[in-house]
CSV table of C-alpha atoms in Angstrom, one decimal:
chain,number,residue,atom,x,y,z
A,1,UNK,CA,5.5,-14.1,20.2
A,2,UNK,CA,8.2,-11.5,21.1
A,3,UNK,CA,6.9,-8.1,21.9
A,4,UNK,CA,8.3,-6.0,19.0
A,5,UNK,CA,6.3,-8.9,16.9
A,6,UNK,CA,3.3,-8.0,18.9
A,7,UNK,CA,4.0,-4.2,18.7
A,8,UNK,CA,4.6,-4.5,14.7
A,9,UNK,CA,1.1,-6.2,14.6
A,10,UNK,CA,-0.7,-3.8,16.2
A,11,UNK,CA,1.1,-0.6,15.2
A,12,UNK,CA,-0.1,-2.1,11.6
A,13,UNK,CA,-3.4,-2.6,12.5
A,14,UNK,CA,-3.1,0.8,13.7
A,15,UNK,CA,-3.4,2.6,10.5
A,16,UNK,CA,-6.7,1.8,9.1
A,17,UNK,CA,-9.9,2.5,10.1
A,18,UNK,CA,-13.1,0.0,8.7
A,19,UNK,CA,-10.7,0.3,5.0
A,20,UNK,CA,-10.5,4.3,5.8
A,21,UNK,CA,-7.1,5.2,6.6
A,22,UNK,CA,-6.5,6.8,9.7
A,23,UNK,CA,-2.2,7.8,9.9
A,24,UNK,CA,-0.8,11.3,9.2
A,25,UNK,CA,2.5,11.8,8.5
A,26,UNK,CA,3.1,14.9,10.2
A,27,UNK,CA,6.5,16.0,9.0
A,28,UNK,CA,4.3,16.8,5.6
A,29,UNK,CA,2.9,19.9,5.3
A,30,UNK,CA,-0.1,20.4,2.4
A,31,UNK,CA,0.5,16.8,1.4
A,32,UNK,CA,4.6,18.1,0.4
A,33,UNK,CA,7.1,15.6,1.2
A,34,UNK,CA,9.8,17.0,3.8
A,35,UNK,CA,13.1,16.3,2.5
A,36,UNK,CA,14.7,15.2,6.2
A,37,UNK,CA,11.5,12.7,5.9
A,38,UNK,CA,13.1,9.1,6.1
A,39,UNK,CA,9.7,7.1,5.7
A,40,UNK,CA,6.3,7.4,4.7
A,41,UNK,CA,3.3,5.1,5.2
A,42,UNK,CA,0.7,5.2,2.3
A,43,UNK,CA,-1.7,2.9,2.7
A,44,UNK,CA,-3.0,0.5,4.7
A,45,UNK,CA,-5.7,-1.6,6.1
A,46,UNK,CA,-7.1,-4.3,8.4
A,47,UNK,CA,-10.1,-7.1,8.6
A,48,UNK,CA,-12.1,-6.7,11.3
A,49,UNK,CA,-11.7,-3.2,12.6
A,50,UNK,CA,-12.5,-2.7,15.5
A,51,UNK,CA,-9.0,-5.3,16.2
A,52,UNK,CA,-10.2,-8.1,18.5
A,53,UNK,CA,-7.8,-9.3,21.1
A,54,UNK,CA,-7.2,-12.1,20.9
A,55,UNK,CA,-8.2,-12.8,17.8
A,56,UNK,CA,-6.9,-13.1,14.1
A,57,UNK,CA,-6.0,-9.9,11.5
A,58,UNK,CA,-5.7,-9.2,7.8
A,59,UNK,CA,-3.4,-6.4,6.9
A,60,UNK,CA,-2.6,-5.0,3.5
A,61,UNK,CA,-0.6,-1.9,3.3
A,62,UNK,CA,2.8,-0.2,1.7
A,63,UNK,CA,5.1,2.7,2.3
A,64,UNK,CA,8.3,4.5,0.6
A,65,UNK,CA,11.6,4.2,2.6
A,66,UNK,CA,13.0,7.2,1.4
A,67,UNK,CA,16.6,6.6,2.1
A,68,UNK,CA,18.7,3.6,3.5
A,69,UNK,CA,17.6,2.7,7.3
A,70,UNK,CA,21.1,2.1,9.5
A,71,UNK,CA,21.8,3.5,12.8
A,72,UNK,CA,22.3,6.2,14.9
A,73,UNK,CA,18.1,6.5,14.9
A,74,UNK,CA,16.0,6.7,18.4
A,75,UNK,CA,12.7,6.0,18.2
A,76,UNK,CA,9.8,8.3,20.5
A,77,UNK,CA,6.5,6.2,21.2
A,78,UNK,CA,3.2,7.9,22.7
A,79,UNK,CA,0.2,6.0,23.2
A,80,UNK,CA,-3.0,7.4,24.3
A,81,UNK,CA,-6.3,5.7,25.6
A,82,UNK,CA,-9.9,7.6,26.0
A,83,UNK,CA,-10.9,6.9,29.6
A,84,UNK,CA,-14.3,9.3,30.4
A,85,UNK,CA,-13.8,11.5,27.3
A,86,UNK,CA,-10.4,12.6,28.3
A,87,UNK,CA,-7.0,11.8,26.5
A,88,UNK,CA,-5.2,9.8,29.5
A,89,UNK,CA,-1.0,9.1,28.7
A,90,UNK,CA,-0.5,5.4,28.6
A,91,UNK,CA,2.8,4.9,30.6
A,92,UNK,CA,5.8,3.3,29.4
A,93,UNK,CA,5.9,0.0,31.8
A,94,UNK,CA,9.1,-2.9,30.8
A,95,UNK,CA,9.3,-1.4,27.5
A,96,UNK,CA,5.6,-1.3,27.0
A,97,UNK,CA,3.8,1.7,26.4
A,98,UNK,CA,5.0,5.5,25.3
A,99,UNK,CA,8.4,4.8,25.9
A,100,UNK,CA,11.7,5.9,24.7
A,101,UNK,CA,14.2,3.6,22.3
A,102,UNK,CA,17.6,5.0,22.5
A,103,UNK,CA,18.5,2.5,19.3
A,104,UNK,CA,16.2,1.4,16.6
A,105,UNK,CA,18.1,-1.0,14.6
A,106,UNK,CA,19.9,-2.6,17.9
A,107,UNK,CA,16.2,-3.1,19.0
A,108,UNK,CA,15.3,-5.1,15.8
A,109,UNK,CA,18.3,-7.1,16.1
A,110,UNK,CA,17.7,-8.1,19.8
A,111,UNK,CA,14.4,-9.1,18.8
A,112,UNK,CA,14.9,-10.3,15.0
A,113,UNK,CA,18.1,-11.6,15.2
A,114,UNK,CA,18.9,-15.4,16.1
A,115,UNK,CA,22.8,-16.6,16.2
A,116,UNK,CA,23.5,-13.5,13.5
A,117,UNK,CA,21.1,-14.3,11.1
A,118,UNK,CA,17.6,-12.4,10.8
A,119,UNK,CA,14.7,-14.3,11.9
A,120,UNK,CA,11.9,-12.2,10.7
A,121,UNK,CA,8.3,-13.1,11.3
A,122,UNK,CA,6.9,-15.6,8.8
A,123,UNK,CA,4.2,-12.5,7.5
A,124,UNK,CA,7.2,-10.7,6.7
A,125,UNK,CA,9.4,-13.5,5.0
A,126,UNK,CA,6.3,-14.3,3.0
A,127,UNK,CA,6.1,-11.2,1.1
A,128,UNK,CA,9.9,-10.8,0.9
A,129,UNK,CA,10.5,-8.2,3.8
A,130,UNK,CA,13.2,-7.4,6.0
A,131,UNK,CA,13.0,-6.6,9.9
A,132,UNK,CA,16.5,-6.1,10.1
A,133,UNK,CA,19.1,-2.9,9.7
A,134,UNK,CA,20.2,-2.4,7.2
A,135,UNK,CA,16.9,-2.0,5.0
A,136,UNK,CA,17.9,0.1,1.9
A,137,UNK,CA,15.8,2.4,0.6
A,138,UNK,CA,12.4,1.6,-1.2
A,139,UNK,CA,8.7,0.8,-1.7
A,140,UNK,CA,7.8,-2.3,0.7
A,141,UNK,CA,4.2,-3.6,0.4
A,142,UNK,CA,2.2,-6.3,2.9
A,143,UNK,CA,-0.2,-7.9,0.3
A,144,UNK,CA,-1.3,-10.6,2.9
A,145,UNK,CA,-0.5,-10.0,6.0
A,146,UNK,CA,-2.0,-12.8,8.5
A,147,UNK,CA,-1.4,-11.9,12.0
A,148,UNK,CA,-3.1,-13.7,15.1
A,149,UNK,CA,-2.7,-11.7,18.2
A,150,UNK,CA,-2.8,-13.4,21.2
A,151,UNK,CA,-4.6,-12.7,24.5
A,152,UNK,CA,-2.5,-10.3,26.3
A,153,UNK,CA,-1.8,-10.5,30.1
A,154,UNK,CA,0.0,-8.4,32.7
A,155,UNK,CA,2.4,-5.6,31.3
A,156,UNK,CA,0.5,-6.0,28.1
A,157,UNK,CA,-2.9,-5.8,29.7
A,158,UNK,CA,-2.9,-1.6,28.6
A,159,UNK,CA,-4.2,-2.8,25.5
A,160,UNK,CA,-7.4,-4.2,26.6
A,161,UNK,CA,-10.4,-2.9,24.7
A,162,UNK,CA,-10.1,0.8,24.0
A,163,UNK,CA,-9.7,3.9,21.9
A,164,UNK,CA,-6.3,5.2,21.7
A,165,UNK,CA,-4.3,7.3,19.9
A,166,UNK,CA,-0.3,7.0,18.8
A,167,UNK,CA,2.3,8.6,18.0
A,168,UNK,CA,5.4,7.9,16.9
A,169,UNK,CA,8.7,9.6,15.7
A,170,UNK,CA,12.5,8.1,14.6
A,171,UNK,CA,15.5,10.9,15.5
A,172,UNK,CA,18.8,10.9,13.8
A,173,UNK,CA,21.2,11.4,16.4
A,174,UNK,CA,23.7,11.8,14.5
A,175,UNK,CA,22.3,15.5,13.5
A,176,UNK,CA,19.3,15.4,16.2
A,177,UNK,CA,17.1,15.9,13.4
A,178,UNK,CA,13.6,14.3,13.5
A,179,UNK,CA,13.6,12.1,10.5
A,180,UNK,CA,9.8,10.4,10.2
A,181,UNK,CA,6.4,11.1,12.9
A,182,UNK,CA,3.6,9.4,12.3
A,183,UNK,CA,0.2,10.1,14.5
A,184,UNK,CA,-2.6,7.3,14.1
A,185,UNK,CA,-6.2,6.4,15.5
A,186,UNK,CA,-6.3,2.8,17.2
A,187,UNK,CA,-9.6,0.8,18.6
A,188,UNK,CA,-9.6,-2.3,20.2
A,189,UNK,CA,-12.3,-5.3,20.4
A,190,UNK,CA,-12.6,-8.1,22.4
A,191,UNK,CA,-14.2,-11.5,21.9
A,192,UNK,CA,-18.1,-10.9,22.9
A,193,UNK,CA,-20.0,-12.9,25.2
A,194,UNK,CA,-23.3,-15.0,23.8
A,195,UNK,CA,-25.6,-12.2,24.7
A,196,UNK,CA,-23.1,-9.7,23.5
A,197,UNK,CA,-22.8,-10.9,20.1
A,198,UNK,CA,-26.3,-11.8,20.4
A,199,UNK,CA,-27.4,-8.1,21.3
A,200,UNK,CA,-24.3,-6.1,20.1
């Protein structure tokens, strides 16, 4: 699994909470649509919540794409994790992490593309999606989203069992204009032990 498949999957998992949604969108301000807003997430959810790693995932969800996705847009990542009550940065470590993307769309193709043709996950082909730039503008739903996350090792080991919090924002750089931010609420699982699942 490539890591922006693994990032998609938990960045979507990321925005529910037990069927409560748990994303703002905070270019809106009193629920008002921000006309420099590119994209905006609606709904979504995920079965289980708590997300057990490794484990399987169920996502449904939809957002609006509010104009055509191309270039020229940078993408800001912060991730958070509660360690002792506190707020602790999560740093950004090969591209893992609250890291910095100079280029969205060459970062999709790198991972997405194979010998010039899109090779988007098979969740995404399913229900028709695209992973690629360009992606016009437009309402794109997950109706049955089946994701199985693998155990995760090494760099990717941040992700153990946890609270966090993220954050992310696209820039056009064009016009250095923030175009979408999105905050969400995140908590991770892992497999319990006999006494554990036993005793909770």
């Amino acid at each position: 699994m490539s890591f922006l498949s693994v990032v998609a999957a938990i960045s979507l998992v990321s925005l529910c909470h037990a069927g409560t949604v748990h994303i703002s969108d905070c270019m809106r301000t009193n629920n008002q649509r921000n006309p420099e807003n590119l994209v905006h997430v609606n709904t979504a959810s995920a079965n289980p919540f708590p997300v057990v790693i490794p484990g399987d995932v169920d996502i449904v969800g939809n957002l609006d794409l509010y104009k055509n996705l191309t270039g020229q847009l940078s993408m800001s990542v912060s991730i958070k994790r509660k360690v002792l009550g506190l707020w602790v940065p999560v740093p950004c470590v090969s591209n893992v992490g609250s890291c910095q993307y100079a280029d969205l769309c060459d970062m999709l193709s790198s991972n997405f593309m194979e010998n010039g043709v899109p090779n988007c996950p098979p969740q995404l082909v399913a229900e028709g999606l695209p992973c690629t730039c360009p992606i016009p503008a437009g309402h794109y739903a997950i109706n049955h989203g089946h994701f199985t996350i693998p155990e995760l090792s090494g760099v990717w080991s941040f992700l153990a069992k946890g609270d966090y919090q993220l954050r992310a924002t696209l820039t056009d750089k064009s016009r250095n204009a923030q175009v979408a931010c999105h905050s969400m609420d995140l908590s991770i699982g892992s497999k319990c032990s006999f006494f554990d699942c036993l005793f909770g």
